[in-house]
Amino acid sequence: MPLEELIISQAIIKSYYQKLLSSLDVDVAIVGAGPSGMICGYYLAKAKKRVVIFERKLSVGGGIWGGGMMFNEIVLQPEAKGIFDELRIRTRKYQDEYYLADSLEAASGLCFAALQVGVKIFNLISVDDVMIRRSCVCGLVLNWSAVNMANLHIDPLTIKARFVVDATGHAAEIARIIERKSKMDLKTDGGRVLGEQSMWAEAAEDIIIENSREICSGLYVCGMAANAVFGGPRMGPIFGGMLLSGRKVAQELIQRL
Ligand code: 48H
């Protein structure tokens, strides 16, 4: 079988640009491919919504891979176990109310499931800014992560989205952009990002569900970013809250779309 390098290059370039072109105008654009962003994308795409996720890093999965302090296991509570069952990510009961999963299987399983239902995921792309029209977030400003890393002066490109989800984890980067650059108030006490509080797993896992919602017109927040925005505590390497948070935002968006 002859193998032609030119054809390999053409195949990759044509296919990638097709994927990118089809993601320029979507129902939901999610920033961050951690567990909350990927599960949010999964449920949206399963409901036939056009979803794209942009991830700054080479690898998707965010904080899942390292488990707790590099012990590559994660803990889940029973309410969230059903989500992993649906995705065929295996869990093991540790004791009543506590399940374990292999963090590598969890990260790769979430990614596989999201892609298989139709989420478009772009790694190595950073979201640097948002677009706002009539006081509503309506798109994202993108650049290659490598451009930012090399500190090159290269202008970005944009995409349009009916809704944007900030799933950027502890940093709550998109909420902070709104705070810094727009005159819009966030739906928090005082209208600003309140900042994450110290560890309290039990409280954090409940509060995060409440905090996973629209924070200004067109922009939702899920995962760790939700507790950062609303001043909720952190919870350590228990990941049920991330999954339930991403699913809740997806369900709300499905209603609105
Ligand atoms: C593109 C970006 C940008 C940007 C960030 O941190 P994550 O895993 O986020 P969650 O909320 O899904 O999960 C949080 C969990 O991993 C965690 O940290 C927990 C449970 N901590 C508890 C504790 O006590 O510490 O993923 C966010 C992703 C990452 O992959 C980032 O690279 C990416 O978002 N990202 N991608 N453009 N501007 N900012």
PDB file of N, CA and C in Angstrom, residues 7 35 48-49 55 58 74 84 95-96 102-103 185 206 222 243 247 253:
ATOM      1  N   ILE A   7      -1.199  13.368   1.390  1.00  0.00           N
ATOM      2  CA  ILE A   7      -2.609  13.022   1.655  1.00  0.00           C
ATOM      3  C   ILE A   7      -2.885  13.024   3.160  1.00  0.00           C
ATOM      4  N   PRO A  35     -13.876  17.971  34.546  1.00  0.00           N
ATOM      5  CA  PRO A  35     -15.027  17.081  34.683  1.00  0.00           C
ATOM      6  C   PRO A  35     -16.372  17.795  34.545  1.00  0.00           C
ATOM      7  N   LYS A  48     -29.015  16.839  21.660  1.00  0.00           N
ATOM      8  CA  LYS A  48     -28.901  17.343  20.275  1.00  0.00           C
ATOM      9  C   LYS A  48     -28.607  18.832  20.181  1.00  0.00           C
ATOM     10  N   LYS A  49     -28.012  19.401  21.220  1.00  0.00           N
ATOM     11  CA  LYS A  49     -27.584  20.802  21.132  1.00  0.00           C
ATOM     12  C   LYS A  49     -26.183  20.853  20.535  1.00  0.00           C
ATOM     13  N   GLU A  55     -10.332  24.008  25.448  1.00  0.00           N
ATOM     14  CA  GLU A  55      -9.453  23.639  26.562  1.00  0.00           C
ATOM     15  C   GLU A  55      -8.046  24.171  26.277  1.00  0.00           C
ATOM     16  N   LEU A  58      -2.954  20.712  26.644  1.00  0.00           N
ATOM     17  CA  LEU A  58      -2.874  19.608  25.680  1.00  0.00           C
ATOM     18  C   LEU A  58      -3.862  18.515  26.081  1.00  0.00           C
ATOM     19  N   ILE A  74     -10.385   8.717  42.697  1.00  0.00           N
ATOM     20  CA  ILE A  74     -11.288   9.793  43.132  1.00  0.00           C
ATOM     21  C   ILE A  74     -12.457   9.184  43.891  1.00  0.00           C
ATOM     22  N   PHE A  84     -21.681   8.075  36.292  1.00  0.00           N
ATOM     23  CA  PHE A  84     -20.587   7.213  35.825  1.00  0.00           C
ATOM     24  C   PHE A  84     -21.140   5.885  35.302  1.00  0.00           C
ATOM     25  N   GLN A  95     -17.381   2.218  51.216  1.00  0.00           N
ATOM     26  CA  GLN A  95     -18.271   1.922  52.345  1.00  0.00           C
ATOM     27  C   GLN A  95     -19.549   2.687  52.071  1.00  0.00           C
ATOM     28  N   ASP A  96     -20.553   2.553  52.922  1.00  0.00           N
ATOM     29  CA  ASP A  96     -21.813   3.241  52.661  1.00  0.00           C
ATOM     30  C   ASP A  96     -21.553   4.713  52.357  1.00  0.00           C
ATOM     31  N   ASP A 102     -11.209   4.986  39.396  1.00  0.00           N
ATOM     32  CA  ASP A 102      -9.837   5.237  38.949  1.00  0.00           C
ATOM     33  C   ASP A 102      -9.842   6.589  38.224  1.00  0.00           C
ATOM     34  N   SER A 103      -8.954   7.478  38.629  1.00  0.00           N
ATOM     35  CA  SER A 103      -9.025   8.831  38.058  1.00  0.00           C
ATOM     36  C   SER A 103      -8.689   8.832  36.566  1.00  0.00           C
ATOM     37  N   ASP A 185     -23.123  43.564  36.460  1.00  0.00           N
ATOM     38  CA  ASP A 185     -22.993  42.963  37.788  1.00  0.00           C
ATOM     39  C   ASP A 185     -23.211  41.459  37.674  1.00  0.00           C
ATOM     40  N   ASP A 206     -22.905  20.300  48.534  1.00  0.00           N
ATOM     41  CA  ASP A 206     -24.301  20.748  48.420  1.00  0.00           C
ATOM     42  C   ASP A 206     -24.370  22.125  47.788  1.00  0.00           C
ATOM     43  N   CYS A 222     -20.241  26.480  36.149  1.00  0.00           N
ATOM     44  CA  CYS A 222     -20.375  25.157  36.766  1.00  0.00           C
ATOM     45  C   CYS A 222     -19.023  24.692  37.288  1.00  0.00           C
ATOM     46  N   LEU A 243     -19.799  16.624  38.755  1.00  0.00           N
ATOM     47  CA  LEU A 243     -20.670  15.976  37.766  1.00  0.00           C
ATOM     48  C   LEU A 243     -22.099  16.504  37.877  1.00  0.00           C
ATOM     49  N   ARG A 247     -24.176  18.671  35.104  1.00  0.00           N
ATOM     50  CA  ARG A 247     -25.471  18.161  34.604  1.00  0.00           C
ATOM     51  C   ARG A 247     -26.577  19.171  34.857  1.00  0.00           C
ATOM     52  N   LEU A 253     -29.938  24.690  30.582  1.00  0.00           N
ATOM     53  CA  LEU A 253     -29.734  25.221  29.226  1.00  0.00           C
ATOM     54  C   LEU A 253     -30.629  24.507  28.214  1.00  0.00           C
TER      55      LEU A 253
END
